[in-house]
Short mmCIF file of C-alpha atoms and ligand atoms in Angstrom, two decimals:
data_model
loop_
_atom_site.label_atom_id
_atom_site.label_comp_id
_atom_site.label_asym_id
_atom_site.label_seq_id
_atom_site.Cartn_x
_atom_site.Cartn_y
_atom_site.Cartn_z
CA UNK K 1 51.79 20.02 70.62
CA UNK K 2 54.53 20.14 67.95
CA UNK K 3 55.43 23.50 66.40
CA UNK K 4 53.25 24.37 63.40
CA UNK K 5 55.08 23.82 60.09
CA UNK K 6 56.55 26.85 58.41
CA UNK K 7 53.85 27.47 55.76
CA UNK K 8 56.19 29.48 53.55
CA UNK K 9 58.19 26.25 52.92
CA UNK K 10 54.97 24.46 52.05
CA UNK K 11 53.87 27.22 49.69
CA UNK K 12 57.18 27.05 47.86
CA UNK K 13 57.20 23.25 47.76
CA UNK K 14 53.96 23.11 45.71
CA UNK K 15 54.81 22.53 42.04
CA UNK K 16 52.75 25.55 40.94
CA UNK K 17 52.41 29.22 41.64
CA UNK K 18 50.58 30.28 44.79
CA UNK K 19 49.38 33.81 45.36
CA UNK K 20 46.96 35.87 47.33
CA UNK K 21 45.22 39.16 46.64
CA UNK K 22 43.16 41.65 48.58
CA UNK K 23 39.42 42.15 48.10
CA UNK K 24 40.29 44.84 45.52
CA UNK K 25 42.17 42.28 43.41
CA UNK K 26 45.65 43.63 44.14
CA UNK K 27 48.22 40.89 44.63
CA UNK K 28 49.85 41.00 48.08
CA UNK K 29 51.76 37.71 48.02
CA UNK K 30 53.23 35.45 45.36
CA UNK K 31 55.48 32.44 45.93
CA UNK K 32 59.16 32.10 45.09
CA UNK K 33 58.46 29.65 42.27
CA UNK K 34 56.58 32.35 40.39
CA UNK K 35 59.54 34.73 40.84
CA UNK K 36 61.98 32.04 39.66
CA UNK K 37 59.83 31.40 36.57
CA UNK K 38 59.18 35.01 35.51
CA UNK K 39 62.43 36.52 36.74
CA UNK K 40 60.43 39.20 38.55
CA UNK K 41 60.67 40.02 42.25
CA UNK K 42 57.81 39.82 44.71
CA UNK K 43 57.82 43.62 44.87
CA UNK K 44 57.56 43.88 41.12
CA UNK K 45 54.66 41.43 41.11
CA UNK K 46 52.64 43.10 43.84
CA UNK K 47 49.51 45.11 43.06
CA UNK K 48 48.99 44.72 39.32
CA UNK K 49 52.70 44.34 38.52
CA UNK K 50 52.28 40.58 37.84
CA UNK K 51 50.21 41.35 34.72
CA UNK K 52 53.46 42.26 32.94
CA UNK K 53 54.10 38.50 32.66
CA UNK K 54 50.87 37.89 30.71
CA UNK K 55 50.90 37.17 26.99
CA UNK K 56 49.62 40.33 25.25
CA UNK K 57 46.86 38.29 23.52
CA UNK K 58 45.59 36.87 26.81
CA UNK K 59 45.93 39.93 29.06
CA UNK K 60 42.70 41.71 28.18
CA UNK K 61 40.55 38.58 28.40
CA UNK K 62 42.03 37.52 31.74
CA UNK K 63 41.68 40.99 33.24
CA UNK K 64 38.01 41.22 32.15
CA UNK K 65 37.43 37.80 33.63
CA UNK K 66 39.18 38.76 36.88
CA UNK K 67 37.05 41.93 37.25
CA UNK K 68 33.85 39.94 36.62
CA UNK K 69 34.93 37.32 39.15
CA UNK K 70 35.57 39.97 41.80
CA UNK K 71 32.11 41.45 41.19
CA UNK K 72 30.47 38.05 41.56
CA UNK K 73 32.69 36.94 44.43
CA UNK K 74 32.83 33.34 43.16
CA UNK K 75 35.70 30.96 42.44
CA UNK K 76 36.84 30.74 38.84
CA UNK K 77 39.56 29.62 36.48
CA UNK K 78 41.08 30.92 33.26
CA UNK K 79 43.70 29.68 30.83
CA UNK K 80 46.45 32.14 29.87
CA UNK K 81 50.09 32.19 28.81
CA UNK K 82 52.75 33.51 31.21
CA UNK K 83 56.24 34.59 30.13
CA UNK K 84 59.21 32.70 31.45
CA UNK K 85 62.32 34.77 32.16
CA UNK K 86 63.95 33.54 28.93
CA UNK K 87 61.01 34.99 26.95
CA UNK K 88 59.20 31.68 26.29
CA UNK K 89 55.46 31.63 27.01
CA UNK K 90 53.79 28.60 28.60
CA UNK K 91 50.09 27.96 29.18
CA UNK K 92 48.78 28.03 32.76
CA UNK K 93 45.44 27.29 34.34
CA UNK K 94 44.91 30.18 36.74
CA UNK K 95 42.49 29.43 39.58
CA UNK K 96 41.18 31.93 42.12
CA UNK K 97 39.10 31.22 45.24
CA UNK K 98 37.49 33.97 47.35
CA UNK K 99 37.98 34.15 51.11
CA UNK K 100 34.94 35.31 53.10
CA UNK K 101 34.54 36.81 56.57
CA UNK K 102 31.83 35.61 58.95
CA UNK K 103 29.26 37.85 57.17
CA UNK K 104 30.01 36.31 53.81
CA UNK K 105 31.85 39.40 52.53
CA UNK K 106 34.83 38.71 50.28
CA UNK K 107 37.95 39.81 52.14
CA UNK K 108 40.56 38.47 49.79
CA UNK K 109 41.54 35.85 47.24
CA UNK K 110 43.82 32.83 47.12
CA UNK K 111 45.09 31.59 43.86
CA UNK K 112 47.06 28.82 42.26
CA UNK K 113 48.45 28.55 38.72
CA UNK K 114 49.20 25.14 37.18
CA UNK K 115 51.40 24.64 34.13
CA UNK K 116 49.20 23.05 31.40
CA UNK K 117 51.56 23.52 28.46
CA UNK K 118 51.81 19.75 27.87
CA UNK K 119 48.03 19.35 27.83
CA UNK K 120 47.63 22.33 25.48
CA UNK K 121 50.16 20.90 23.06
CA UNK K 122 48.43 17.52 23.12
CA UNK K 123 45.07 19.19 22.45
CA UNK K 124 46.49 21.10 19.53
CA UNK K 125 48.05 17.97 18.06
CA UNK K 126 44.73 16.16 18.45
CA UNK K 127 42.86 19.00 16.75
CA UNK K 128 45.28 18.86 13.87
CA UNK K 129 44.93 15.10 13.48
CA UNK K 130 41.14 15.42 13.61
CA UNK K 131 40.98 17.98 10.87
CA UNK K 132 43.47 16.06 8.76
CA UNK K 133 41.25 13.01 9.17
CA UNK K 134 38.22 15.01 8.09
CA UNK K 135 40.10 16.11 4.98
CA UNK K 136 41.39 12.64 4.29
CA UNK K 137 37.96 11.07 4.65
CA UNK K 138 36.58 13.52 2.15
CA UNK K 139 39.39 13.26 -0.33
CA UNK K 140 39.63 9.48 -0.02
CA UNK K 141 35.94 8.83 -0.63
CA UNK K 142 35.74 11.27 -3.54
CA UNK K 143 39.05 10.07 -4.94
CA UNK K 144 38.01 6.43 -4.86
CA UNK K 145 34.67 7.20 -6.45
CA UNK K 146 36.18 9.34 -9.20
CA UNK K 147 38.84 6.74 -9.96
CA UNK K 148 36.34 3.93 -10.29
CA UNK K 149 33.96 5.93 -12.47
CA UNK K 150 36.84 7.08 -14.65
CA UNK K 151 38.12 3.53 -15.06
CA UNK K 152 34.75 2.05 -15.98
CA UNK K 153 33.84 4.76 -18.45
CA UNK K 154 37.29 5.06 -20.01
CA UNK K 155 37.35 1.61 -21.55
CA UNK K 156 34.22 1.89 -23.69
CA UNK K 157 35.17 5.49 -24.56
CA UNK K 158 38.54 4.33 -25.88
CA UNK K 159 36.70 1.66 -27.91
CA UNK K 160 34.34 4.24 -29.38
CA UNK K 161 37.18 6.50 -30.49
CA UNK K 162 39.16 3.64 -32.08
CA UNK K 163 36.15 2.17 -33.87
CA UNK K 164 34.93 5.53 -35.12
CA UNK K 165 38.43 6.16 -36.57
CA UNK K 166 38.48 2.74 -38.26
CA UNK K 167 34.97 3.30 -39.60
CA UNK K 168 35.99 6.62 -41.19
CA UNK K 169 39.07 5.04 -42.77
CA UNK K 170 36.98 2.19 -44.27
CA UNK K 171 34.48 4.63 -45.73
CA UNK K 172 37.25 6.82 -47.16
CA UNK K 173 38.93 3.83 -48.88
CA UNK K 174 38.57 3.40 -52.62
CA UNK K 175 36.31 1.55 -53.06
CA UNK K 176 34.72 2.17 -49.62
CA UNK K 177 34.61 -0.91 -47.39
CA UNK K 178 30.95 -0.56 -46.49
CA UNK K 179 30.69 -4.03 -44.94
CA UNK K 180 33.66 -3.36 -42.58
CA UNK K 181 32.42 0.16 -41.81
CA UNK K 182 29.02 -1.21 -40.78
CA UNK K 183 30.69 -3.74 -38.50
CA UNK K 184 32.85 -1.08 -36.77
CA UNK K 185 29.80 1.20 -36.48
CA UNK K 186 28.03 -1.69 -34.72
CA UNK K 187 31.00 -2.01 -32.36
CA UNK K 188 30.87 1.74 -31.71
CA UNK K 189 27.21 1.36 -30.84
CA UNK K 190 28.01 -1.56 -28.50
CA UNK K 191 30.69 0.47 -26.66
CA UNK K 192 28.37 3.44 -26.43
CA UNK K 193 25.77 1.21 -24.79
CA UNK K 194 28.41 -0.18 -22.45
CA UNK K 195 29.30 3.32 -21.29
CA UNK K 196 25.62 4.11 -20.78
CA UNK K 197 25.26 0.85 -18.80
CA UNK K 198 28.08 1.90 -16.48
CA UNK K 199 26.28 5.14 -15.75
CA UNK K 200 22.99 3.27 -15.24
CA UNK K 201 24.70 0.84 -12.85
CA UNK K 202 26.20 3.71 -10.88
CA UNK K 203 22.84 5.34 -10.71
CA UNK K 204 21.25 2.11 -9.49
CA UNK K 205 24.01 1.74 -6.91
CA UNK K 206 23.24 5.14 -5.44
CA UNK K 207 19.49 4.61 -5.67
CA UNK K 208 19.72 1.23 -3.91
CA UNK K 209 21.68 2.86 -1.17
CA UNK K 210 18.40 4.06 0.20
CA UNK K 211 18.43 6.65 2.91
CA UNK K 212 18.47 5.14 6.37
CA UNK K 213 15.31 6.39 7.95
CA UNK K 214 16.41 7.26 11.47
CA UNK K 215 15.36 10.37 13.34
CA UNK K 216 18.06 13.00 12.88
CA UNK K 217 18.44 16.10 15.00
CA UNK K 218 20.06 18.45 12.50
CA UNK K 219 21.39 20.73 15.27
CA UNK K 220 23.14 17.82 16.93
CA UNK K 221 24.50 16.46 13.65
CA UNK K 222 25.84 19.90 12.71
CA UNK K 223 27.27 20.43 16.19
CA UNK K 224 29.28 17.21 15.88
CA UNK K 225 30.74 18.27 12.55
CA UNK K 226 31.60 21.73 13.90
CA UNK K 227 33.36 20.16 16.90
CA UNK K 228 35.41 18.02 14.55
CA UNK K 229 36.43 21.10 12.59
CA UNK K 230 37.15 23.54 15.44
CA UNK K 231 40.91 23.11 15.07
CA UNK K 232 40.72 23.62 11.32
CA UNK K 233 38.64 26.79 11.79
CA UNK K 234 41.00 28.15 14.44
CA UNK K 235 44.06 27.48 12.31
CA UNK K 236 42.49 29.40 9.44
CA UNK K 237 41.55 32.35 11.65
CA UNK K 238 37.83 31.81 11.06
CA UNK K 239 35.40 33.48 13.45
CA UNK K 240 32.53 31.05 13.89
CA UNK K 241 29.00 32.00 14.77
CA UNK K 242 26.44 29.29 15.38
CA UNK K 243 22.72 30.08 15.44
CA UNK K 244 20.75 26.92 16.01
CA UNK K 245 16.96 27.11 16.16
CA UNK K 246 15.54 25.97 19.50
CA UNK K 247 13.20 22.97 19.57
CA UNK K 248 14.00 22.00 16.01
CA UNK K 249 11.94 18.91 15.12
CA UNK K 250 13.84 15.82 13.98
CA UNK K 251 13.84 14.88 10.32
CA UNK K 252 14.08 11.35 8.92
CA UNK K 253 17.24 10.40 7.15
CA UNK K 254 20.81 9.21 7.19
CA UNK K 255 22.74 11.13 9.82
CA UNK K 256 26.20 10.26 8.49
CA UNK K 257 25.34 11.27 4.93
CA UNK K 258 23.89 14.58 6.13
CA UNK K 259 27.03 15.17 8.16
CA UNK K 260 29.09 14.59 5.02
CA UNK K 261 27.10 17.34 3.33
CA UNK K 262 27.59 19.75 6.24
CA UNK K 263 31.32 18.94 6.41
CA UNK K 264 31.64 19.57 2.72
CA UNK K 265 29.82 22.91 2.86
CA UNK K 266 31.99 24.11 5.76
CA UNK K 267 35.27 23.04 4.15
CA UNK K 268 34.20 24.74 0.90
CA UNK K 269 33.41 27.90 2.88
CA UNK K 270 36.86 27.85 4.53
CA UNK K 271 38.51 27.36 1.14
CA UNK K 272 36.48 30.26 -0.34
CA UNK K 273 37.59 32.49 2.55
CA UNK K 274 41.22 31.52 2.13
CA UNK K 275 41.00 32.94 -1.38
CA UNK K 276 40.64 36.48 0.00
CA UNK K 277 43.86 37.21 1.89
CA UNK K 278 43.64 39.73 4.70
CA UNK K 279 39.83 39.84 4.82
CA UNK K 280 37.86 39.03 7.95
CA UNK K 281 36.83 35.35 7.86
CA UNK K 282 33.34 34.99 9.23
CA UNK K 283 31.43 31.75 9.09
CA UNK K 284 27.85 31.46 10.25
CA UNK K 285 26.07 28.17 10.56
CA UNK K 286 22.38 28.47 11.26
CA UNK K 287 19.35 26.24 11.39
CA UNK K 288 15.73 27.30 11.11
CA UNK K 289 12.33 25.72 10.93
CA UNK K 290 10.79 27.09 7.76
CA UNK K 291 7.09 27.93 7.46
CA UNK K 292 6.84 25.43 4.60
CA UNK K 293 7.50 22.68 7.15
CA UNK K 294 11.10 21.97 6.43
CA UNK K 295 14.29 22.14 8.45
CA UNK K 296 16.82 24.45 6.86
CA UNK K 297 20.55 24.66 7.46
CA UNK K 298 22.63 27.51 6.04
CA UNK K 299 26.41 27.91 5.87
CA UNK K 300 27.29 31.56 5.25
CA UNK K 301 30.86 32.63 4.57
CA UNK K 302 32.65 35.89 3.85
CA UNK K 303 34.77 34.39 1.09
CA UNK K 304 35.34 35.03 -2.59
CA UNK K 305 31.77 34.17 -3.60
CA UNK K 306 31.15 32.83 -7.10
CA UNK K 307 30.44 34.18 -10.52
CA UNK K 308 26.66 34.77 -10.61
CA UNK K 309 26.45 33.25 -14.07
CA UNK K 310 28.00 30.00 -12.74
CA UNK K 311 25.31 29.39 -10.13
CA UNK K 312 23.65 26.76 -12.32
CA UNK K 313 26.89 24.83 -12.76
CA UNK K 314 28.22 24.80 -9.17
CA UNK K 315 26.45 21.53 -8.49
CA UNK K 316 27.50 19.81 -11.72
CA UNK K 317 29.89 16.89 -11.34
CA UNK K 318 33.50 17.88 -12.14
CA UNK K 319 32.73 21.63 -12.04
CA UNK K 320 35.58 23.23 -10.09
CA UNK K 321 37.42 26.54 -10.02
CA UNK K 322 40.21 25.19 -7.80
CA UNK K 323 43.57 24.08 -9.18
CA UNK K 324 43.37 20.81 -7.24
CA UNK K 325 39.59 20.57 -7.00
CA UNK K 326 37.60 17.55 -8.08
CA UNK K 327 34.28 19.26 -8.42
CA UNK K 328 32.47 16.28 -6.89
CA UNK K 329 31.64 17.60 -3.42
CA UNK K 330 28.60 19.69 -4.28
CA UNK K 331 27.27 17.22 -6.81
CA UNK K 332 27.37 14.36 -4.28
CA UNK K 333 25.96 16.67 -1.60
CA UNK K 334 23.04 17.60 -3.82
CA UNK K 335 22.25 13.96 -4.59
CA UNK K 336 22.30 13.15 -0.85
CA UNK K 337 19.91 16.02 -0.11
CA UNK K 338 17.64 15.01 -2.98
CA UNK K 339 17.51 11.48 -1.57
CA UNK K 340 16.10 13.14 1.53
CA UNK K 341 13.42 14.78 -0.68
CA UNK K 342 15.14 18.08 0.02
CA UNK K 343 16.84 20.86 -1.89
CA UNK K 344 20.39 22.26 -1.84
CA UNK K 345 21.09 25.68 -3.34
CA UNK K 346 23.51 28.60 -3.22
CA UNK K 347 23.04 32.35 -3.00
CA UNK K 348 25.43 35.29 -3.06
CA UNK K 349 25.41 37.44 0.08
CA UNK K 350 24.59 41.15 0.11
CA UNK K 351 28.09 41.67 1.47
CA UNK K 352 31.08 39.50 0.57
CA UNK K 353 30.79 35.75 0.28
CA UNK K 354 28.17 33.12 -0.40
CA UNK K 355 25.61 31.07 1.49
CA UNK K 356 24.82 27.43 0.81
CA UNK K 357 21.47 26.21 2.12
CA UNK K 358 19.67 22.93 2.32
CA UNK K 359 16.14 22.28 3.33
CA UNK K 360 14.67 18.90 4.27
CA UNK K 361 10.92 18.40 4.69
CA UNK K 362 9.57 17.18 8.00
CA UNK K 363 8.56 13.49 8.19
CA UNK K 364 4.81 14.18 8.22
CA UNK K 365 5.07 15.81 4.85
CA UNK K 366 7.28 13.00 3.55
CA UNK K 367 4.90 10.21 4.39
CA UNK K 368 1.68 11.95 3.43
P1 LIG R 401 35.67 21.37 -5.34
O1 LIG R 401 35.65 21.88 -3.93
O2 LIG R 401 36.53 20.14 -5.51
O3 LIG R 401 35.96 22.42 -6.38
P2 LIG R 401 32.77 21.25 -5.11
O4 LIG R 401 31.76 20.49 -5.91
O5 LIG R 401 32.68 21.10 -3.64
O6 LIG R 401 34.18 20.82 -5.65
O7 LIG R 401 32.63 22.79 -5.47
C1 LIG R 401 32.52 23.19 -6.83
C2 LIG R 401 32.84 24.65 -7.00
O8 LIG R 401 31.81 25.44 -6.39
C3 LIG R 401 34.11 25.13 -6.35
O9 LIG R 401 35.25 24.87 -7.15
C4 LIG R 401 33.85 26.62 -6.20
O10 LIG R 401 34.07 27.29 -7.42
C5 LIG R 401 32.36 26.67 -5.95
N1 LIG R 401 32.08 26.81 -4.50
C6 LIG R 401 31.77 25.83 -3.62
N2 LIG R 401 31.59 26.33 -2.39
C7 LIG R 401 31.78 27.67 -2.48
C8 LIG R 401 31.74 28.76 -1.53
N3 LIG R 401 31.44 28.58 -0.25
N4 LIG R 401 31.97 30.01 -2.02
C9 LIG R 401 32.27 30.21 -3.32
N5 LIG R 401 32.32 29.24 -4.24
C10 LIG R 401 32.09 27.98 -3.84
#
């Protein structure tokens, strides 16, 4: 039988950190790679000494987790940043596995830490791209819509102004050119009708775009939007609380349109919270089944709120209090909700901030 390999070589050949701890959680071995990375000695690391290498923001969470794991005696893993000897922190996945004796009692722990800095950076980049896409989608669709409405309405408006000016000049002439004034007044009328036609056509366009009647689980639709925005929320320091009603019945409607509404309400909430520097940013998204047989979703923020006297205008097209706002988001959102026979409204919170709610009736009520 050949000699057994020297396990210490093996332990140091692994491209991660290997350690072991007693049943009480105190580290009694750590491999050379860990020492090379942190610049600490094995003696310094032993017991709880290794915790000095933890990022201050991760230490408390990891230590709570470690205590809970020891109580349960099960394997677990946790992501935390460890300091390299030059002061740079890198993310590691820290795994711990309990060792049992023949009675099943935990007698110690083996652990392994893998460097996941690359993965973390990729995740962060992906989050950023996702939230930029969400912004772009919103801005692009609103921008395109606004530009086309503006273009179509501008032409007849310009005609009206020119003709009205000409008409006034003809009437003010001596003697007044009544014949010419009547003709330009007719043209003014024609342009006015053209502008009204544009609005009618737009209206018809939206009306024709009838709501796709598929079953929509509002919890699931909202969950997807929230997932898309997690990076955005994290970057803005928003603490998110989600309270979804259990067994929420499906409504009938257009899932993508409803998601646009939810996206819009959340981005508005984040923007409102950014307006109050230094304040706690709390966002709560909740769903409920209302006694009047409708599914309600509420987005509650701790932001700047709005002027109570403006509540009637918030949903008007082009109403905005933001320097670069378009004031189209809430007006489009309201028309989407109304196409679902529902209602969209806003209230001011008792504390700071505002809550935007929509309620959509259940299908039975819709088809009665
Ligand atoms: P925009 O975001 O381009 O201004 P919206 O139609 O989405 O357009 O919003 C209109 C206005 O309603 C905003 O400019 C803001 O004044 C107000 N508003 C919207 N959401 C909130 C909110 N969560 N808290 C406070 N005010 C809000």
